PDB file of C-alpha atoms in Angstrom:
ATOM      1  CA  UNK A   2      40.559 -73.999 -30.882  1.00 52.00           C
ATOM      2  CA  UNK A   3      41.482 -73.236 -27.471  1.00 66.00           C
ATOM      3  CA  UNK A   4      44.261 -70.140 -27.069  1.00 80.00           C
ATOM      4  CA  UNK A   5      43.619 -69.628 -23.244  1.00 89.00           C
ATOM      5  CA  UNK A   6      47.863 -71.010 -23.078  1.00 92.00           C
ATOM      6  CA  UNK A   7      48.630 -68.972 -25.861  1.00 94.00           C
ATOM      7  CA  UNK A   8      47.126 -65.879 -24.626  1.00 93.00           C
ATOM      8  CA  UNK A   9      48.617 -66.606 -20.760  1.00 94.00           C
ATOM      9  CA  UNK A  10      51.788 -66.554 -22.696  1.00 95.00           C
ATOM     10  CA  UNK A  11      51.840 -63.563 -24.915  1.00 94.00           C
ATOM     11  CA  UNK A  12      50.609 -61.420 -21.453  1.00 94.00           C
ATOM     12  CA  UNK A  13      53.279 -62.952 -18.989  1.00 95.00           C
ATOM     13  CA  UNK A  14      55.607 -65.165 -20.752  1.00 95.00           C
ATOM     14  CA  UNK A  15      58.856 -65.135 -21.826  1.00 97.00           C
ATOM     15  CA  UNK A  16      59.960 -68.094 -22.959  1.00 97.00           C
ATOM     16  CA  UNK A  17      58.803 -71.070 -24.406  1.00 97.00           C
ATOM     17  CA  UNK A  18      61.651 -74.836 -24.710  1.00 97.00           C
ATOM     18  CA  UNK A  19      60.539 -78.719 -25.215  1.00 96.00           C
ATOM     19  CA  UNK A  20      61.142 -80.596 -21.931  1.00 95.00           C
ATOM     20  CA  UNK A  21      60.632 -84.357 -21.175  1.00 91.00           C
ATOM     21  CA  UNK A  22      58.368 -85.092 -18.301  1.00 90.00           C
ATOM     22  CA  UNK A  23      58.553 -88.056 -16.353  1.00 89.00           C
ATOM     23  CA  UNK A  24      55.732 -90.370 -16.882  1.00 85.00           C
ATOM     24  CA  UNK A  25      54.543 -88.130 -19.755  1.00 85.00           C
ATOM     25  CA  UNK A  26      56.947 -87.537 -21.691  1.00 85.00           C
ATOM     26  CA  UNK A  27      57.142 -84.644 -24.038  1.00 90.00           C
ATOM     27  CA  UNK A  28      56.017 -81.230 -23.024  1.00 94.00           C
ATOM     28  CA  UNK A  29      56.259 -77.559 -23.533  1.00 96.00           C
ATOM     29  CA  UNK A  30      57.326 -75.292 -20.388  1.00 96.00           C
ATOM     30  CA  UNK A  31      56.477 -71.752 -20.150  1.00 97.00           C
ATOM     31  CA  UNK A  32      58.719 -69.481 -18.292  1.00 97.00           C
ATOM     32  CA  UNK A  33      56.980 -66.498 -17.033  1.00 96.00           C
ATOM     33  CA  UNK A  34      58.289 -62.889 -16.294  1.00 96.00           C
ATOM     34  CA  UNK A  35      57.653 -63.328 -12.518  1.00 95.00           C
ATOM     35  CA  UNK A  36      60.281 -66.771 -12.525  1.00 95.00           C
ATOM     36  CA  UNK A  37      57.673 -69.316 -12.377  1.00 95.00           C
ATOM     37  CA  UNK A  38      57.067 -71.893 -14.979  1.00 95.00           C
ATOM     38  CA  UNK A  39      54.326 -73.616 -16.043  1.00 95.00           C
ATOM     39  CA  UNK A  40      54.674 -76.728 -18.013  1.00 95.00           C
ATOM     40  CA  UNK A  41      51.645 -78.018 -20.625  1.00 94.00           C
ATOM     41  CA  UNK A  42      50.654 -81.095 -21.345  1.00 91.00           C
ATOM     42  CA  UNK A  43      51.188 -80.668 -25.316  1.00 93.00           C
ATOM     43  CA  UNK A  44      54.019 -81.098 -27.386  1.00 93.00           C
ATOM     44  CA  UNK A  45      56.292 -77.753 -27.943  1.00 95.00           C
ATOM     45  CA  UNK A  46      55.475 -78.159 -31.368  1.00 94.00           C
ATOM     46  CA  UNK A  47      51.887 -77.807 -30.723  1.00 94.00           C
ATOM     47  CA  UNK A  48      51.937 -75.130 -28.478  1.00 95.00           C
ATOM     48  CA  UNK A  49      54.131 -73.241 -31.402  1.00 96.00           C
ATOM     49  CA  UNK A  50      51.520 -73.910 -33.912  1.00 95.00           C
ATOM     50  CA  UNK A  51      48.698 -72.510 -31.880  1.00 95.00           C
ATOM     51  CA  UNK A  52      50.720 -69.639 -31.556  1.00 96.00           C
ATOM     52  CA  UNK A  53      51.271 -69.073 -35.353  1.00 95.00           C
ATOM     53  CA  UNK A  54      47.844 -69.656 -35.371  1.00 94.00           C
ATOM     54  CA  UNK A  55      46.768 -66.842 -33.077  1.00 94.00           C
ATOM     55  CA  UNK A  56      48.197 -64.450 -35.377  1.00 92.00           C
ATOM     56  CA  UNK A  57      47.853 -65.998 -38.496  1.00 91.00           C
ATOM     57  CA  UNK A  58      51.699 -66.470 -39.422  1.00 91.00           C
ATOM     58  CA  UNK A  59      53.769 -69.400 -41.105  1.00 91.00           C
ATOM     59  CA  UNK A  60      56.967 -70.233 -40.597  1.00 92.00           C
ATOM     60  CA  UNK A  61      57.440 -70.951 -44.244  1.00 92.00           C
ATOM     61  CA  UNK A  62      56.183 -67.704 -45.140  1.00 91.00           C
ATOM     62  CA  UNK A  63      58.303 -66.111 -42.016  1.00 90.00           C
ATOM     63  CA  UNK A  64      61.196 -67.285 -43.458  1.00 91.00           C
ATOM     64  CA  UNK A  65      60.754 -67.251 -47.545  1.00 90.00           C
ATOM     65  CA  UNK A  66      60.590 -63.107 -46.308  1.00 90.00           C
ATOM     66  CA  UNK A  67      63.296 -62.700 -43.931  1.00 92.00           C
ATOM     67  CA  UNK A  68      65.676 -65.003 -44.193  1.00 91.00           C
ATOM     68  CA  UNK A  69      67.211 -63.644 -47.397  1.00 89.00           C
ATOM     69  CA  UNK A  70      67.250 -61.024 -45.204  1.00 90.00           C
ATOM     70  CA  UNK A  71      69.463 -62.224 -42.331  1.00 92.00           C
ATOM     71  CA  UNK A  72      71.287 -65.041 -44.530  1.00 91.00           C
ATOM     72  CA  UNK A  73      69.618 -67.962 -42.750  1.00 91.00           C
ATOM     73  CA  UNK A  74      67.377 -70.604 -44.132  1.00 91.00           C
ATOM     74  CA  UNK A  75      67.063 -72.139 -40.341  1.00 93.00           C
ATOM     75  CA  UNK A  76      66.392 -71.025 -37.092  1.00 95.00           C
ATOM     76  CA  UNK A  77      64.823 -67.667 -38.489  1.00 96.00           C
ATOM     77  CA  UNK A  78      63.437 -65.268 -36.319  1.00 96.00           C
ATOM     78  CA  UNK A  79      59.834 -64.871 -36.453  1.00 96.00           C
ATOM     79  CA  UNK A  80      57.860 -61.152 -35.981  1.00 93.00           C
ATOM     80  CA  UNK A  81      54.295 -61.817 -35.156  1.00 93.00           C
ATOM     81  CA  UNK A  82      53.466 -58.413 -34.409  1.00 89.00           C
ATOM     82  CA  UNK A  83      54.982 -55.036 -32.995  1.00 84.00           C
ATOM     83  CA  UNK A  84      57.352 -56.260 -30.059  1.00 87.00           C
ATOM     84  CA  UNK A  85      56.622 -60.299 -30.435  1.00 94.00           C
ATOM     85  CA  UNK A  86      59.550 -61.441 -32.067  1.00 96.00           C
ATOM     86  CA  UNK A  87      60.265 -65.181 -31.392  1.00 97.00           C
ATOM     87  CA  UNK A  88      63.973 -66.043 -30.972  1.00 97.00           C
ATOM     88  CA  UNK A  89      64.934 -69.715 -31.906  1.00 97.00           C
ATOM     89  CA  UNK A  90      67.811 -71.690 -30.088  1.00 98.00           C
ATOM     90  CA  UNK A  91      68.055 -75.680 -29.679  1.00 97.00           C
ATOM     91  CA  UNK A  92      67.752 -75.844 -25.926  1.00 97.00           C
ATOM     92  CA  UNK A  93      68.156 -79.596 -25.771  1.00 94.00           C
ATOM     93  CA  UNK A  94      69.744 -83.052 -27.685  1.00 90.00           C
ATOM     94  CA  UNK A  95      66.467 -84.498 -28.849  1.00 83.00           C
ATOM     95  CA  UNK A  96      64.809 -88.369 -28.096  1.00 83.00           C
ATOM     96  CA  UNK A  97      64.189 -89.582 -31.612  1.00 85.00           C
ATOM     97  CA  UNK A  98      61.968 -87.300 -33.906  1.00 87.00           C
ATOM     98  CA  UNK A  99      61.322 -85.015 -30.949  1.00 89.00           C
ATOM     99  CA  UNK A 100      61.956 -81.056 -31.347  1.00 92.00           C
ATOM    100  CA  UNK A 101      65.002 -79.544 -29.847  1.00 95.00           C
ATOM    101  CA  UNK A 102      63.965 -75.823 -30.650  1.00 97.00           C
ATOM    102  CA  UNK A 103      62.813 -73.786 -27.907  1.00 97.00           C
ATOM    103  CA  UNK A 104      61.193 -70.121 -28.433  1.00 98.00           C
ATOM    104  CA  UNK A 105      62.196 -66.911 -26.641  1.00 98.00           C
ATOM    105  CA  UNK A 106      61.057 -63.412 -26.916  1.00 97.00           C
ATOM    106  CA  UNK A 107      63.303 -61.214 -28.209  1.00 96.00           C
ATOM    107  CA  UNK A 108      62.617 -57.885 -25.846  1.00 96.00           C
ATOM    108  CA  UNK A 109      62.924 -60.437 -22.995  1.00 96.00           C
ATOM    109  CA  UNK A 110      66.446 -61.577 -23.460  1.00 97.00           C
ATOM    110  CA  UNK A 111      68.717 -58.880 -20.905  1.00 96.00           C
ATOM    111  CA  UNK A 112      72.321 -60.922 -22.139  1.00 96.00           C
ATOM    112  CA  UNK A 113      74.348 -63.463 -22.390  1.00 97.00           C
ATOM    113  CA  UNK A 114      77.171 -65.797 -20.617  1.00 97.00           C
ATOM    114  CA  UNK A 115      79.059 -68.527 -21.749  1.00 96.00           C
ATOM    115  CA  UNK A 116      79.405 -71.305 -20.435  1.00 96.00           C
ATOM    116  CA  UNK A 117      81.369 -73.491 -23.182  1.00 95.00           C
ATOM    117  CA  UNK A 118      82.001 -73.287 -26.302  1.00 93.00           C
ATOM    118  CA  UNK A 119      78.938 -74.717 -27.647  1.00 95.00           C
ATOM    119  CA  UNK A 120      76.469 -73.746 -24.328  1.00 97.00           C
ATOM    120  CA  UNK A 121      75.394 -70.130 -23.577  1.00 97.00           C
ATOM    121  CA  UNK A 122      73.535 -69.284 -20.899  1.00 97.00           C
ATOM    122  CA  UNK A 123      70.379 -66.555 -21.620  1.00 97.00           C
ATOM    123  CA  UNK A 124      68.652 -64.220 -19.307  1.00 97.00           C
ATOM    124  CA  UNK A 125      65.610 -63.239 -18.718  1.00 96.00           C
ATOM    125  CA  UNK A 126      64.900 -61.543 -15.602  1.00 92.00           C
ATOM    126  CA  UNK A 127      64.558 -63.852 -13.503  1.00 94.00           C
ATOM    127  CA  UNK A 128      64.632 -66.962 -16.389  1.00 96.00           C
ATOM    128  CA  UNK A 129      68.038 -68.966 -17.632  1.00 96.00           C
ATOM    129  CA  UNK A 130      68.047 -71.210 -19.990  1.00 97.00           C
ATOM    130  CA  UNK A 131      71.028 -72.956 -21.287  1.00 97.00           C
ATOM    131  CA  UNK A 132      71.300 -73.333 -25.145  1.00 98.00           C
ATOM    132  CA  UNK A 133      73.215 -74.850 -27.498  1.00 97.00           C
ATOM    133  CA  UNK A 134      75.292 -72.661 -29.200  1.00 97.00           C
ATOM    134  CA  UNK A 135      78.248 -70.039 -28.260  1.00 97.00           C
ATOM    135  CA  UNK A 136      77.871 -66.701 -27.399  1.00 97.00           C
ATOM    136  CA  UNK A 137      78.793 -65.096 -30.686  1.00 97.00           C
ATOM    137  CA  UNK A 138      75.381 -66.954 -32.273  1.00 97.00           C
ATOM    138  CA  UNK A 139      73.207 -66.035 -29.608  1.00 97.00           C
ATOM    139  CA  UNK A 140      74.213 -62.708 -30.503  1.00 97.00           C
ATOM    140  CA  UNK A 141      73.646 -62.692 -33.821  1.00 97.00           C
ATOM    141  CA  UNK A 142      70.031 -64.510 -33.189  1.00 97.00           C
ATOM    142  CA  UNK A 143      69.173 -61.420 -31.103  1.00 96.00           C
ATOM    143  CA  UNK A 144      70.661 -59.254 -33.778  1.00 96.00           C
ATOM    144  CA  UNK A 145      68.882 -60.937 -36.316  1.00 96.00           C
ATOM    145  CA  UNK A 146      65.738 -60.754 -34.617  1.00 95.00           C
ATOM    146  CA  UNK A 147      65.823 -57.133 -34.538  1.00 94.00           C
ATOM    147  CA  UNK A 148      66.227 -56.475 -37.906  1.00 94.00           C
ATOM    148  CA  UNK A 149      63.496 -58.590 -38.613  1.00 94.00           C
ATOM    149  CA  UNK A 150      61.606 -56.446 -36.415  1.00 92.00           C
ATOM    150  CA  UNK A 151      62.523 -53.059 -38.226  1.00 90.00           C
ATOM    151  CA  UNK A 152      61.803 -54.704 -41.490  1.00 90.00           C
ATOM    152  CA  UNK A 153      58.058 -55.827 -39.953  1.00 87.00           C
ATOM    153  CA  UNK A 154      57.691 -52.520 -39.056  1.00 82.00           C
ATOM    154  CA  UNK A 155      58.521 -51.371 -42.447  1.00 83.00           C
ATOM    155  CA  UNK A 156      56.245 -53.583 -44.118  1.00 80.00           C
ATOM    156  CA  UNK A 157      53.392 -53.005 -41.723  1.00 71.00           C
ATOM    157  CA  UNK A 158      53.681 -49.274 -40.479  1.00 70.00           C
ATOM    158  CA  UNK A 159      52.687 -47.481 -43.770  1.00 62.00           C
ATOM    159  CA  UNK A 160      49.343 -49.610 -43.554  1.00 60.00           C
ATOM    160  CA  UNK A 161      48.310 -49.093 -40.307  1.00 58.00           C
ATOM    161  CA  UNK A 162      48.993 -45.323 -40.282  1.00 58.00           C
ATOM    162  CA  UNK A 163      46.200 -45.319 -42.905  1.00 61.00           C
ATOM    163  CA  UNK A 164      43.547 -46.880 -40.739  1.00 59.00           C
ATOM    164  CA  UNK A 165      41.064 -44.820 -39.677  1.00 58.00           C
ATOM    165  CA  UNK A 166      39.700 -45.511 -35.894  1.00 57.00           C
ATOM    166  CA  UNK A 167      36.158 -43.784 -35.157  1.00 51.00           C
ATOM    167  CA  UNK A 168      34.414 -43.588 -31.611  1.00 53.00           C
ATOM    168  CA  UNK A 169      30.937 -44.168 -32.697  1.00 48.00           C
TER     169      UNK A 169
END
């Protein structure tokens, strides 16, 4: 399986939503730290599972763990390793059966600003995206997400303090 996107995204990106492309129609669009995008010719979906692939994570597993923890049974965070923590928000009214579920990384979002009741602008450096939800749910995505991060961390530290690293 090819990860060359996944990898491009895990060392520059920030961001990853479900857009419709003319003449293609649906897509995944990468926003990077720098304000660029780059959009893929594969399904959001797709791109997501090659992700969970890289690091050898479920969502089903992802949230049987943590969302007991946070009180959600959707839209749970996901912690794929130290400091990749994938934020969930529905970025868009889907077309049919298509996914409305974009992907941000926690440590990227700076704040928030509403813009309706049910819209909230995000930032990211130099990234926006609108999603749909107010203000007071964004926050308590990010705030989710970082408990799900300290819990990771939790789970995971005690291990890898154990490992033993030689030079030879």
């Amino acid at each position: 399986m090819n990860f060359e996107h996944v990898e491009m995204f895990l060392e520059l990106g920030q961001a990853f939503i479900p857009v419709n492309v003319k003449n293609k129609g649906d897509s995944v669009k990468i926003l990077l730290r720098d304000g660029s995008e780059k959009v893929l010719d594969m399904q959001c979906e797709l791109f997501f599972s090659r992700l969970l692939s890289h690091f050898g994570a479920s969502v089903s597993a992802n949230r049987s763990r943590y969302g007991g923890l946070v009180g959600k049974k959707q839209l749970v965070p996901i912690a794929l390793s130290y400091g990749i923590t994938l934020v969930p928000y529905i970025v868009r009214e889907p077309v049919g059966k298509q996914t409305r579920i974009g992907w941000l990384l926690a440590k990227e979002i700076s704040r928030f600003r509403r813009k309706s009741d049910k819209k909230t602008a995000v930032l990211m450096g130099k990234n926006e995206i609108t999603v749909l939800h107010s203000e007071r749910f964004c926050l308590e995505q990010l705030k989710n997400a970082c408990c799900i991060e300290l819990s990771y961390g939790q789970i995971h530290e005690p291990h890898r303090k154990n490992w033993i690293f030689s030079a030879g």
